[in-house]
Coordinates of C-alpha atoms (C1' of nucleotides) in Angstrom, one line a residue:
Chain A
M1 CA 0.1 0.3 -0.3
E2 CA 2.4 2.4 1.2
T3 CA 0.0 5.3 1.0
S4 CA -0.6 6.9 3.0
G5 CA -4.7 9.6 3.5
S6 CA -6.0 6.1 2.3
G7 CA -7.4 5.5 5.3
D8 CA -10.8 7.0 7.1
I9 CA -9.7 10.6 7.3
V10 CA -13.0 10.8 10.3
R11 CA -11.3 8.8 12.1
T12 CA -8.0 9.4 12.1
L13 CA -9.0 12.5 12.9
H14 CA -10.1 10.8 15.9
L15 CA -7.2 9.5 16.7
L16 CA -5.0 12.4 16.1
W17 CA -6.6 14.9 18.3
D18 CA -7.6 11.9 20.8
M19 CA -10.8 12.2 20.8
G20 CA -13.7 9.2 21.0
P21 CA -14.6 7.9 24.8
R22 CA -12.5 6.1 26.6
P23 CA -14.0 2.7 27.6
S24 CA -13.7 1.6 31.3
R25 CA -15.4 -1.8 31.2
G26 CA -12.0 -4.3 29.8
P27 CA -8.8 -4.4 31.1
K28 CA -6.5 -2.5 30.6
P29 CA -4.7 -1.9 27.5
G30 CA -1.4 -3.2 27.4
L31 CA 0.0 -1.4 24.6
S32 CA -0.7 2.2 23.2
L33 CA -1.5 3.8 19.9
D34 CA 1.5 5.8 20.8
R35 CA 4.1 3.3 21.5
I36 CA 2.5 1.5 18.5
V37 CA 3.0 4.9 16.5
E38 CA 7.2 5.1 17.5
A39 CA 7.9 1.8 17.1
A40 CA 6.8 1.9 13.6
V41 CA 8.3 5.4 13.0
R42 CA 11.6 4.1 14.7
V43 CA 11.6 0.9 11.7
A44 CA 11.1 2.9 8.8
D45 CA 14.2 5.3 9.9
A46 CA 16.1 2.2 10.6
E47 CA 15.0 -0.1 7.7
G48 CA 13.0 2.2 5.0
L49 CA 9.0 2.3 4.8
E50 CA 8.8 -1.3 3.4
A51 CA 9.9 -2.8 6.3
V52 CA 7.0 -1.4 7.7
S53 CA 4.4 -4.3 8.4
M54 CA 2.1 -5.0 11.2
R55 CA 4.0 -8.2 11.9
R56 CA 6.8 -7.0 11.9
L57 CA 5.9 -4.3 14.2
S58 CA 3.7 -7.0 16.3
T59 CA 7.2 -9.1 16.6
E60 CA 8.8 -5.6 18.0
L61 CA 6.2 -4.9 20.7
G62 CA 6.2 -9.0 22.1
T63 CA 2.5 -9.6 20.7
G64 CA -0.3 -10.7 18.6
T65 CA -0.6 -9.6 15.3
M66 CA -4.3 -8.6 15.2
S67 CA -3.6 -7.2 19.0
L68 CA -2.8 -3.8 17.0
Y69 CA -6.3 -4.2 15.3
R70 CA -7.0 -2.5 18.7
Y71 CA -5.2 0.7 18.7
V72 CA -5.5 1.8 14.4
P73 CA -8.5 0.9 11.8
G74 CA -5.6 0.1 9.9
K75 CA -1.6 0.5 7.8
G76 CA -3.0 3.8 6.3
E77 CA -4.5 5.2 9.7
L78 CA -1.3 3.5 10.5
L79 CA 1.3 5.6 7.8
D80 CA -0.8 9.1 8.7
L81 CA 0.3 8.8 12.0
M82 CA 3.5 8.2 11.6
L83 CA 3.3 12.0 9.2
D84 CA 1.8 14.3 11.4
R85 CA 4.5 12.2 14.5
V86 CA 7.4 12.5 12.8
Q87 CA 6.7 16.5 12.2
R88 CA 6.4 17.6 15.9
T89 CA 8.5 19.8 16.9
D90 CA 9.5 21.4 20.5
D91 CA 8.1 25.4 20.4
D92 CA 11.3 26.7 19.8
P93 CA 11.8 30.4 20.6
S94 CA 14.1 31.3 18.8
A95 CA 11.2 30.3 15.7
H96 CA 10.0 33.7 17.1
G97 CA 11.6 36.5 16.5
G98 CA 13.3 37.5 12.6
D99 CA 11.0 39.2 9.6
W100 CA 8.6 36.9 6.9
R101 CA 12.1 36.0 4.6
S102 CA 14.4 34.8 7.7
A103 CA 10.5 32.5 8.4
L104 CA 10.0 31.0 5.8
E105 CA 13.5 30.2 5.1
T106 CA 13.9 28.2 7.9
L107 CA 10.8 26.5 7.3
G108 CA 12.3 25.3 3.7
R109 CA 15.6 24.5 6.0
E110 CA 14.1 22.4 8.5
S111 CA 11.2 20.6 6.5
L112 CA 14.7 19.7 4.1
A113 CA 16.3 18.9 7.6
L114 CA 13.3 16.5 8.2
Y115 CA 13.4 14.5 5.2
Q116 CA 16.4 13.4 5.8
R117 CA 15.8 11.8 8.9
H118 CA 12.8 10.7 7.9
P119 CA 13.1 9.4 4.5
W120 CA 10.8 7.3 4.2
L121 CA 8.4 10.5 4.4
L122 CA 9.8 11.7 0.6
K123 CA 7.3 8.3 -0.1
A124 CA 4.6 8.2 2.7
N125 CA 3.9 12.0 2.6
Q126 CA 1.7 11.2 -0.6
S127 CA -2.4 11.6 -1.4
R128 CA -4.3 13.5 0.8
P129 CA -2.9 15.9 3.6
V130 CA -3.3 15.2 6.7
L131 CA -3.9 17.8 9.5
G132 CA -2.5 16.2 12.4
P133 CA -1.8 18.1 15.9
S134 CA 1.9 18.6 14.2
A135 CA 0.3 20.2 10.9
I136 CA -1.7 22.5 12.4
D137 CA 0.6 23.5 15.3
G138 CA 3.7 24.0 12.4
M139 CA 1.1 25.9 10.3
E140 CA -0.6 28.7 13.5
K141 CA 3.2 29.1 13.6
V142 CA 4.5 29.8 10.4
I143 CA 1.1 31.9 9.6
S144 CA 1.3 34.2 12.6
R145 CA 5.4 35.3 11.5
I146 CA 4.7 35.8 7.7
R147 CA 1.1 38.0 8.3
P148 CA 2.8 40.9 8.4
M149 CA 3.6 40.1 4.6
G150 CA 0.2 41.9 3.9
L151 CA -1.1 38.8 1.2
S152 CA -4.3 38.6 1.4
D153 CA -5.3 35.0 3.4
P154 CA -5.2 31.9 0.0
E155 CA -1.6 33.8 -0.6
L156 CA -0.6 33.1 2.9
I157 CA -1.4 29.6 2.2
S158 CA 0.1 29.7 -1.1
A159 CA 3.1 30.9 -0.3
I160 CA 3.3 28.0 2.3
I161 CA 2.2 25.4 -0.3
M162 CA 5.4 26.6 -2.5
I163 CA 8.3 25.9 0.1
D164 CA 6.1 22.6 1.4
S165 CA 6.0 21.6 -2.5
Y166 CA 9.8 23.3 -3.5
V167 CA 11.6 20.9 -0.4
I168 CA 9.5 17.8 -1.7
G169 CA 10.8 17.9 -4.9
A170 CA 14.1 19.1 -3.7
A171 CA 14.5 16.6 -1.1
R172 CA 14.0 14.2 -3.2
T173 CA 17.0 14.7 -5.5
Q174 CA 19.4 15.0 -2.3
V175 CA 18.2 12.3 -0.6
H176 CA 17.7 9.5 -3.6
A177 CA 21.9 9.4 -3.9
Q178 CA 22.1 8.1 -0.2
E179 CA 18.9 5.8 -1.1
A180 CA 20.8 4.4 -4.0
E181 CA 23.6 3.5 -1.9
R182 CA 21.7 3.1 1.3
R183 CA 19.0 -0.2 -0.8
T184 CA 21.9 -2.1 -3.6
G185 CA 24.7 -1.5 -1.5
L186 CA 26.6 0.7 -4.0
T187 CA 28.7 3.9 -3.1
D188 CA 27.5 7.1 -5.1
T189 CA 30.3 7.6 -7.5
E190 CA 30.0 3.2 -8.1
F191 CA 26.2 4.1 -8.8
W192 CA 27.2 6.8 -11.6
A193 CA 29.7 4.5 -13.1
A194 CA 27.2 2.0 -13.4
Q195 CA 24.9 4.9 -15.6
A196 CA 28.0 5.7 -17.1
P197 CA 28.1 3.6 -20.4
V198 CA 25.0 3.9 -21.6
L199 CA 24.6 7.2 -20.7
E200 CA 27.7 7.9 -22.4
K201 CA 26.8 6.0 -25.4
I202 CA 23.6 7.6 -25.7
M203 CA 25.1 11.4 -25.0
A204 CA 27.5 10.2 -27.8
S205 CA 23.9 9.4 -30.6
G206 CA 24.1 13.0 -31.2
R207 CA 20.9 13.1 -30.2
Y208 CA 21.4 15.9 -27.2
P209 CA 23.8 18.0 -28.6
V210 CA 22.3 20.8 -25.6
M211 CA 22.7 18.2 -22.8
A212 CA 25.8 16.6 -24.6
S213 CA 27.3 20.3 -24.3
L214 CA 26.6 20.8 -20.3
S215 CA 30.0 21.0 -18.3
E216 CA 31.4 18.7 -15.9
D217 CA 30.4 20.2 -12.9
T218 CA 26.8 20.5 -14.3
F219 CA 25.0 18.0 -12.1
G220 CA 27.4 17.1 -9.5
P221 CA 27.4 17.8 -5.5
E222 CA 29.3 21.8 -5.4
F223 CA 26.3 23.6 -6.4
D224 CA 23.7 23.8 -3.1
H225 CA 20.6 23.4 -5.7
F226 CA 18.4 23.7 -1.9
E227 CA 19.8 27.0 -1.0
F228 CA 19.7 28.6 -5.3
G229 CA 15.7 26.8 -5.4
L230 CA 14.6 29.2 -2.2
Q231 CA 16.6 31.9 -2.8
R232 CA 15.2 32.2 -5.9
I233 CA 11.5 32.0 -4.6
L234 CA 11.8 34.2 -1.3
D235 CA 12.7 37.1 -4.7
G236 CA 9.3 36.0 -5.8
L237 CA 7.2 36.7 -2.8
A238 CA 9.6 39.8 -2.2
T239 CA 9.2 41.7 -5.4
L240 CA 5.4 40.2 -4.7
V241 CA 5.2 42.0 -1.0
D242 CA 6.9 45.2 -2.2
S243 CA 4.8 46.1 -5.0
R244 CA 2.1 45.5 -2.0
G245 CA 4.2 48.1 -0.3
A246 CA 3.1 51.5 -1.1
S247 CA -0.8 50.9 0.2
A248 CA -2.0 50.3 3.8
G249 CA -3.1 48.1 5.8
D250 CA -2.0 43.9 6.0
S251 CA -5.5 42.2 5.1
G252 CA -8.6 41.0 3.0
R253 CA -6.4 41.6 -0.3
R254 CA -8.0 40.5 -3.9
P255 CA -6.0 38.0 -4.7
G256 CA -3.1 39.2 -7.2
A257 CA -3.1 37.1 -10.2
Chain X
M1 CA 6.2 -2.2 -3.8
E2 CA 4.9 0.9 -5.3
T3 CA 8.2 2.4 -5.9
S4 CA 9.8 3.3 -8.8
G5 CA 13.2 2.9 -9.4
S6 CA 13.9 0.4 -7.0
G7 CA 14.5 -2.0 -9.8
D8 CA 17.7 -3.1 -12.1
I9 CA 19.3 1.1 -12.8
V10 CA 21.2 -0.6 -15.9
R11 CA 18.2 -2.9 -16.9
T12 CA 16.3 -0.2 -16.4
L13 CA 18.1 1.6 -19.3
H14 CA 18.8 -1.1 -21.2
L15 CA 14.5 -1.3 -21.6
L16 CA 14.2 2.3 -21.5
W17 CA 16.8 3.0 -24.6
D18 CA 15.6 0.4 -26.3
M19 CA 19.5 -1.8 -26.4
G20 CA 20.7 -5.0 -26.0
P21 CA 21.5 -7.9 -28.7
R22 CA 17.4 -9.3 -29.8
P23 CA 18.1 -12.6 -29.8
S24 CA 18.2 -14.4 -32.8
R25 CA 17.5 -18.6 -32.1
G26 CA 14.2 -18.8 -30.6
P27 CA 10.6 -18.5 -31.2
K28 CA 9.1 -14.8 -31.9
P29 CA 7.9 -12.9 -29.1
G30 CA 4.8 -12.9 -29.1
L31 CA 4.1 -10.4 -26.4
S32 CA 6.5 -7.0 -27.0
L33 CA 7.6 -4.5 -23.9
D34 CA 5.9 -2.0 -25.3
R35 CA 2.6 -3.6 -24.7
I36 CA 3.4 -3.7 -21.7
V37 CA 3.6 -1.0 -20.5
E38 CA 0.9 0.3 -22.8
A39 CA -1.6 -1.7 -20.7
A40 CA 0.1 -0.8 -17.2
V41 CA -0.9 2.6 -17.8
R42 CA -4.2 1.7 -19.6
V43 CA -4.6 0.3 -15.9
A44 CA -3.3 2.5 -13.8
D45 CA -5.5 5.3 -15.8
A46 CA -8.1 3.4 -15.1
E47 CA -8.1 2.4 -11.6
G48 CA -5.5 4.3 -10.0
L49 CA -1.7 2.3 -9.2
E50 CA -3.0 -0.2 -6.8
A51 CA -5.0 -2.2 -9.9
V52 CA -1.8 -2.5 -12.1
S53 CA 0.2 -5.9 -10.9
M54 CA 1.6 -8.1 -12.2
R55 CA -1.3 -11.2 -12.7
R56 CA -3.9 -8.1 -13.3
L57 CA -1.5 -7.4 -16.0
S58 CA -1.2 -10.3 -17.6
T59 CA -4.8 -11.3 -18.2
E60 CA -5.9 -8.0 -19.6
L61 CA -2.6 -9.2 -21.8
G62 CA -4.1 -12.8 -21.7
T63 CA -1.3 -14.8 -21.0
G64 CA 0.7 -16.4 -18.1
T65 CA 1.6 -14.2 -15.6
M66 CA 5.2 -14.9 -15.6
S67 CA 5.7 -14.5 -19.0
L68 CA 5.8 -10.8 -18.5
Y69 CA 9.6 -11.0 -16.7
R70 CA 10.9 -12.5 -20.4
Y71 CA 9.8 -9.1 -21.1
V72 CA 10.4 -6.7 -17.6
P73 CA 12.7 -7.5 -15.1
G74 CA 10.2 -7.2 -12.6
K75 CA 7.9 -4.6 -11.3
G76 CA 10.2 -2.2 -10.2
E77 CA 11.6 -1.8 -13.3
L78 CA 7.8 -0.9 -15.4
L79 CA 6.8 1.8 -13.4
D80 CA 9.7 3.6 -14.3
L81 CA 9.2 2.4 -17.7
M82 CA 5.7 3.9 -17.1
L83 CA 6.8 7.0 -15.8
D84 CA 8.7 7.6 -18.9
R85 CA 6.2 6.1 -21.4
V86 CA 3.6 9.2 -19.9
Q87 CA 6.5 11.5 -20.5
R88 CA 6.5 10.8 -24.5
T89 CA 5.6 14.6 -25.9
D90 CA 4.8 14.7 -30.0
D91 CA 7.1 17.3 -31.0
D92 CA 5.4 20.3 -30.5
P93 CA 6.2 22.9 -32.8
S94 CA 4.8 25.8 -30.3
A95 CA 6.8 24.9 -28.7
H96 CA 10.3 26.8 -30.2
G97 CA 9.0 30.4 -29.8
G98 CA 8.5 33.0 -27.0
D99 CA 11.0 33.8 -24.0
W100 CA 12.3 32.2 -21.2
R101 CA 9.9 33.0 -19.2
S102 CA 6.7 31.5 -20.8
A103 CA 9.0 28.1 -22.1
L104 CA 8.9 27.7 -18.5
E105 CA 5.2 28.5 -17.7
T106 CA 4.7 25.7 -20.7
L107 CA 6.3 24.2 -18.5
G108 CA 4.7 24.4 -15.6
R109 CA 1.3 23.9 -16.5
E110 CA 2.0 20.7 -19.1
S111 CA 3.0 18.7 -16.3
L112 CA 0.3 19.5 -14.3
A113 CA -1.9 18.8 -17.2
L114 CA 0.2 15.3 -17.3
Y115 CA -0.6 15.1 -13.4
Q116 CA -3.7 15.2 -13.7
R117 CA -4.1 12.9 -16.3
H118 CA -2.1 10.5 -15.0
P119 CA -2.9 10.9 -11.3
W120 CA -1.6 7.7 -10.2
L121 CA 1.8 9.1 -11.0
L122 CA 1.9 11.2 -8.5
K123 CA 2.4 8.2 -6.1
A124 CA 5.5 6.6 -8.4
N125 CA 7.6 9.6 -9.0
Q126 CA 9.5 9.1 -6.0
S127 CA 12.3 7.6 -5.2
R128 CA 15.7 7.7 -7.7
P129 CA 14.9 9.5 -11.5
V130 CA 14.1 7.6 -14.3
L131 CA 17.1 9.2 -17.3
G132 CA 14.4 7.9 -20.1
P133 CA 13.9 8.9 -23.6
S134 CA 11.2 11.0 -22.8
A135 CA 13.0 12.2 -19.9
I136 CA 15.1 13.2 -21.8
D137 CA 14.0 15.0 -25.0
G138 CA 11.3 17.0 -22.7
M139 CA 15.0 18.5 -20.9
E140 CA 17.0 18.7 -24.0
K141 CA 13.8 20.9 -25.1
V142 CA 13.6 22.9 -22.3
I143 CA 17.3 24.1 -21.3
S144 CA 18.2 25.0 -25.5
R145 CA 14.9 27.3 -24.8
I146 CA 16.1 28.9 -21.1
R147 CA 20.0 29.0 -22.5
P148 CA 19.6 32.6 -22.7
M149 CA 18.9 33.6 -19.2
G150 CA 21.9 33.6 -19.1
L151 CA 22.6 30.7 -15.9
S152 CA 25.2 28.8 -15.3
D153 CA 24.7 25.5 -16.2
P154 CA 23.7 23.7 -12.7
E155 CA 21.3 27.1 -12.7
L156 CA 19.9 25.7 -15.2
I157 CA 19.2 22.5 -14.3
S158 CA 17.6 24.1 -10.9
A159 CA 15.2 26.2 -12.0
I160 CA 14.0 23.2 -13.6
I161 CA 14.0 21.1 -10.3
M162 CA 12.1 24.3 -9.2
I163 CA 9.3 24.3 -11.3
D164 CA 8.6 19.8 -11.4
S165 CA 9.2 20.8 -7.6
Y166 CA 6.8 22.9 -7.0
V167 CA 4.0 21.8 -9.8
I168 CA 4.3 18.0 -8.4
G169 CA 3.6 19.8 -4.9
A170 CA 0.5 22.1 -5.8
A171 CA -0.8 18.5 -8.2
R172 CA -0.5 16.9 -5.2
T173 CA -3.2 19.7 -3.9
Q174 CA -5.8 20.1 -6.4
V175 CA -5.4 16.3 -7.4
H176 CA -6.2 15.1 -4.1
A177 CA -9.9 16.0 -4.4
Q178 CA -11.1 14.3 -7.0
E179 CA -8.8 10.7 -5.9
A180 CA -10.3 11.0 -2.4
E181 CA -14.0 11.3 -4.3
R182 CA -13.3 8.4 -6.4
R183 CA -11.7 5.6 -4.2
T184 CA -14.6 6.7 -0.8
G185 CA -17.6 8.0 -3.2
L186 CA -18.3 11.2 -1.1
T187 CA -18.2 14.4 -3.1
D188 CA -15.2 17.0 -2.9
T189 CA -18.3 18.6 0.1
E190 CA -19.6 15.7 1.6
F191 CA -15.7 14.8 2.0
W192 CA -15.1 18.4 4.2
A193 CA -18.4 17.8 5.7
A194 CA -17.4 14.9 7.0
Q195 CA -13.5 16.6 8.7
A196 CA -15.6 19.2 9.2
P197 CA -17.4 18.5 12.7
V198 CA -13.7 17.2 14.5
L199 CA -12.5 20.7 12.6
E200 CA -13.9 22.8 14.3
K201 CA -14.3 21.6 17.0
I202 CA -10.8 22.0 16.9
M203 CA -10.5 25.8 15.6
A204 CA -12.8 26.1 18.3
S205 CA -10.7 25.1 21.4
G206 CA -8.7 28.4 21.4
R207 CA -5.1 27.0 21.0
Y208 CA -5.0 28.3 17.0
P209 CA -6.2 31.3 17.0
V210 CA -4.0 32.7 13.4
M211 CA -5.5 29.4 11.5
A212 CA -9.0 30.5 13.0
S213 CA -9.2 33.7 12.2
L214 CA -8.4 33.3 8.3
S215 CA -10.9 33.9 6.0
E216 CA -13.5 32.0 5.0
D217 CA -12.4 31.3 1.7
T218 CA -8.4 30.3 2.6
F219 CA -9.1 26.7 1.5
G220 CA -11.4 27.7 -1.3
P221 CA -11.7 26.7 -5.3
E222 CA -11.2 29.9 -6.1
F223 CA -8.2 31.4 -5.3
D224 CA -5.6 30.1 -8.3
H225 CA -3.0 28.9 -6.4
F226 CA -1.1 27.1 -8.2
E227 CA -0.9 29.9 -10.9
F228 CA -0.3 32.2 -8.4
G229 CA 3.2 30.4 -7.0
L230 CA 4.2 29.8 -10.0
Q231 CA 4.5 33.2 -11.5
R232 CA 6.2 34.3 -7.9
I233 CA 8.8 31.4 -9.0
L234 CA 9.1 33.4 -12.3
D235 CA 9.4 36.3 -10.9
G236 CA 12.3 35.4 -8.1
L237 CA 14.1 33.6 -11.6
A238 CA 13.3 37.3 -13.2
T239 CA 14.9 38.8 -10.5
L240 CA 18.0 36.8 -11.2
V241 CA 18.7 37.7 -14.1
D242 CA 18.2 41.4 -14.4
S243 CA 20.6 41.8 -11.8
R244 CA 23.3 40.4 -14.1
G245 CA 21.9 41.4 -17.2
A246 CA 24.7 44.4 -17.2
S247 CA 27.6 42.1 -18.4
A248 CA 28.1 39.8 -20.7
G249 CA 28.4 36.6 -22.5
D250 CA 26.0 33.3 -21.6
S251 CA 28.2 30.4 -20.0
G252 CA 31.1 29.3 -17.4
R253 CA 29.4 31.7 -14.8
R254 CA 30.0 31.6 -11.4
P255 CA 27.0 29.7 -9.0
G256 CA 24.3 32.6 -7.1
A257 CA 24.8 31.5 -3.5
Chain I
dT1 C1' -21.4 -11.0 45.8
dC2 C1' -22.4 -12.7 41.6
dA3 C1' -24.5 -12.5 37.0
dC4 C1' -23.6 -9.2 32.7
dT5 C1' -21.0 -6.2 30.1
dT6 C1' -17.6 -4.4 27.7
dC7 C1' -13.6 -5.0 26.2
dA8 C1' -8.0 -6.7 25.5
dG9 C1' -5.1 -10.3 23.3
dA10 C1' -4.5 -13.2 20.2
dG11 C1' -4.8 -17.3 16.7
dT12 C1' -6.5 -19.2 13.2
dA13 C1' -7.2 -18.1 8.0
dC14 C1' -8.0 -15.9 3.6
dG15 C1' -7.0 -14.0 -0.5
dG16 C1' -4.1 -11.0 -3.1
dC17 C1' 0.9 -10.3 -4.3
dG18 C1' 5.6 -10.5 -7.0
dT19 C1' 9.2 -14.0 -8.0
dA20 C1' 12.2 -18.4 -7.8
dC21 C1' 11.8 -22.6 -10.5
dC22 C1' 11.5 -25.3 -13.6
dC23 C1' 9.2 -28.1 -17.5
dA24 C1' 7.3 -28.6 -22.2
dG25 C1' 7.1 -26.7 -27.1
dT26 C1' 9.1 -24.1 -30.9
dT27 C1' 12.9 -21.4 -34.2
dT28 C1' 17.2 -21.3 -35.7
dC29 C1' 22.2 -22.4 -36.4
dA30 C1' 25.8 -26.0 -37.5
Chain E
dT1 C1' 19.4 -33.9 -37.7
dG2 C1' 20.5 -33.3 -33.3
dA3 C1' 21.9 -29.8 -30.5
dA4 C1' 21.5 -24.5 -28.1
dA5 C1' 18.7 -20.7 -27.4
dC6 C1' 14.5 -18.7 -27.0
dT7 C1' 9.5 -18.0 -25.3
dG8 C1' 5.0 -19.8 -22.7
dG9 C1' 3.6 -20.8 -18.6
dG10 C1' 2.6 -23.7 -14.9
dT11 C1' 3.4 -24.6 -9.2
dA12 C1' 5.4 -23.2 -5.2
dC13 C1' 6.2 -19.6 -1.8
dG14 C1' 6.7 -16.7 0.9
dC15 C1' 5.0 -12.2 2.0
dC16 C1' 1.3 -8.8 3.1
dG17 C1' -3.5 -6.3 4.7
dT18 C1' -7.2 -8.0 8.2
dA19 C1' -11.8 -10.6 8.7
dC20 C1' -12.9 -13.3 12.1
dT21 C1' -13.8 -15.5 16.2
dC22 C1' -13.1 -17.2 21.5
dT23 C1' -11.2 -16.9 25.5
dG24 C1' -9.6 -14.6 29.6
dA25 C1' -9.7 -10.5 32.6
dA26 C1' -11.3 -6.2 34.3
dG27 C1' -15.3 -2.8 35.5
dT28 C1' -20.6 -2.4 36.5
dG29 C1' -25.1 -2.7 38.2
dA30 C1' -28.8 -6.2 41.3

DNA sequence: TCACTTCAGAGTACGGCGTACCCAGTTTCA
DNA sequence: TGAAACTGGGTACGCCGTACTCTGAAGTGA
């Protein structure tokens, strides 16, 4: 499956926000949702998302496989919970100062670090967005810091989506190298060396003059693609903010385009 | 599995570029790689990626399941081939005019349309990028059109990665609604109505003053988040291009940041 | 106190998946 | 005319998620 957001969204929300009545009869639970999610994240971090199975988690926790279903409706919902769990941040006082630009810069850099810590996120955070506590916490903080930009509410959301999307794409480019290494046992150099003969033959065919003429270091690790793109995006937002700068007020504006 | 780029990369490349010796002995193949890939794409388009299984494809093609393995090393490689197949574009003469900005604009819009035609791409194009003919074709065309920007080679690549990443993120936001509808049988309104009671309780808790104060239409469909973000990104690139405009030459520059 | 209700734990089983292995039949070459 | 090279495909293995069901523990109301 490996797809989050495929479970019952309402049940997921109840689990995420810890709602629903607690039973008073019956035996005490020997497990907890938290322990299951934590184990799942641990396994995913160590061995990748494909190692996370209900059977594996149950042996990890020393219980029967089906016992897990007392706590989680299914694997789809579990993935949603993993996603939110991993986005949880301690309240960081340094996150309150600064202008909107440094706020979004921090958002981008911290998101990238998150994907590097948990590469399986790149495979999991597809499909429907899940509105868990951590996600909304983060959203709340970021929005409050970038409100002074003077954009409309939809535009603020768009700005955040933009950063998020960009980070995912850039992270994928960065993470795929070390992922491939872990899974295939090849180092990055070996990996490219394996492809090189094929690719060189293709480039030598003359069908791709432009690509063949690119400089040697184009795809190398020297250039920091992430920072480059992040700054360009922030520049783009800056020109919009500047163009609005003349008039006063900071809410209720029309969408620009 | 549902993860592309997990197969043997070298074998994938050989398949993509139609290399490798043809056997001369033995019976003629009754199937072809193309037919398999095409069937896979057809099934994925119609019923989603989770409907694509080797058994399903074999019944679709009227063969035995294991016969497919005469043509494809495994399912991971098949996914790679599907990815490249679907990116294939007829040579479009209108793609040759215009400045760099309209080139990147077109790239973004066409990518978005691609994801809307094949929503399963959002679940498949994770992990390692695959350098197939279609991908390289597209790359060749785009690079040749944006070279006049006067950026360094790594910067050009970065610009393309930026657009691509952004489009994926935006497409996910757009596609998830119709995906959820198809799978759960709920319309978008019903879907949000189902979540609404939970979310409203959360918002009423007072823990998220900023988010609760966002205007009603913030998450509505009226605002075109995609175009907004795309224009901001292009603006950001424009400021960089302008700042380089003074000096001459158009290659071999230092990376900026 | 005791019957009853509610609940947790977990074994068994089903249908699906990817694919390793092997054999049968077909085509081409020496 | 073998022998070699190849395709087709059946069988089987070990995974997966999870529906169903039974056992026994914990709390409740009489």
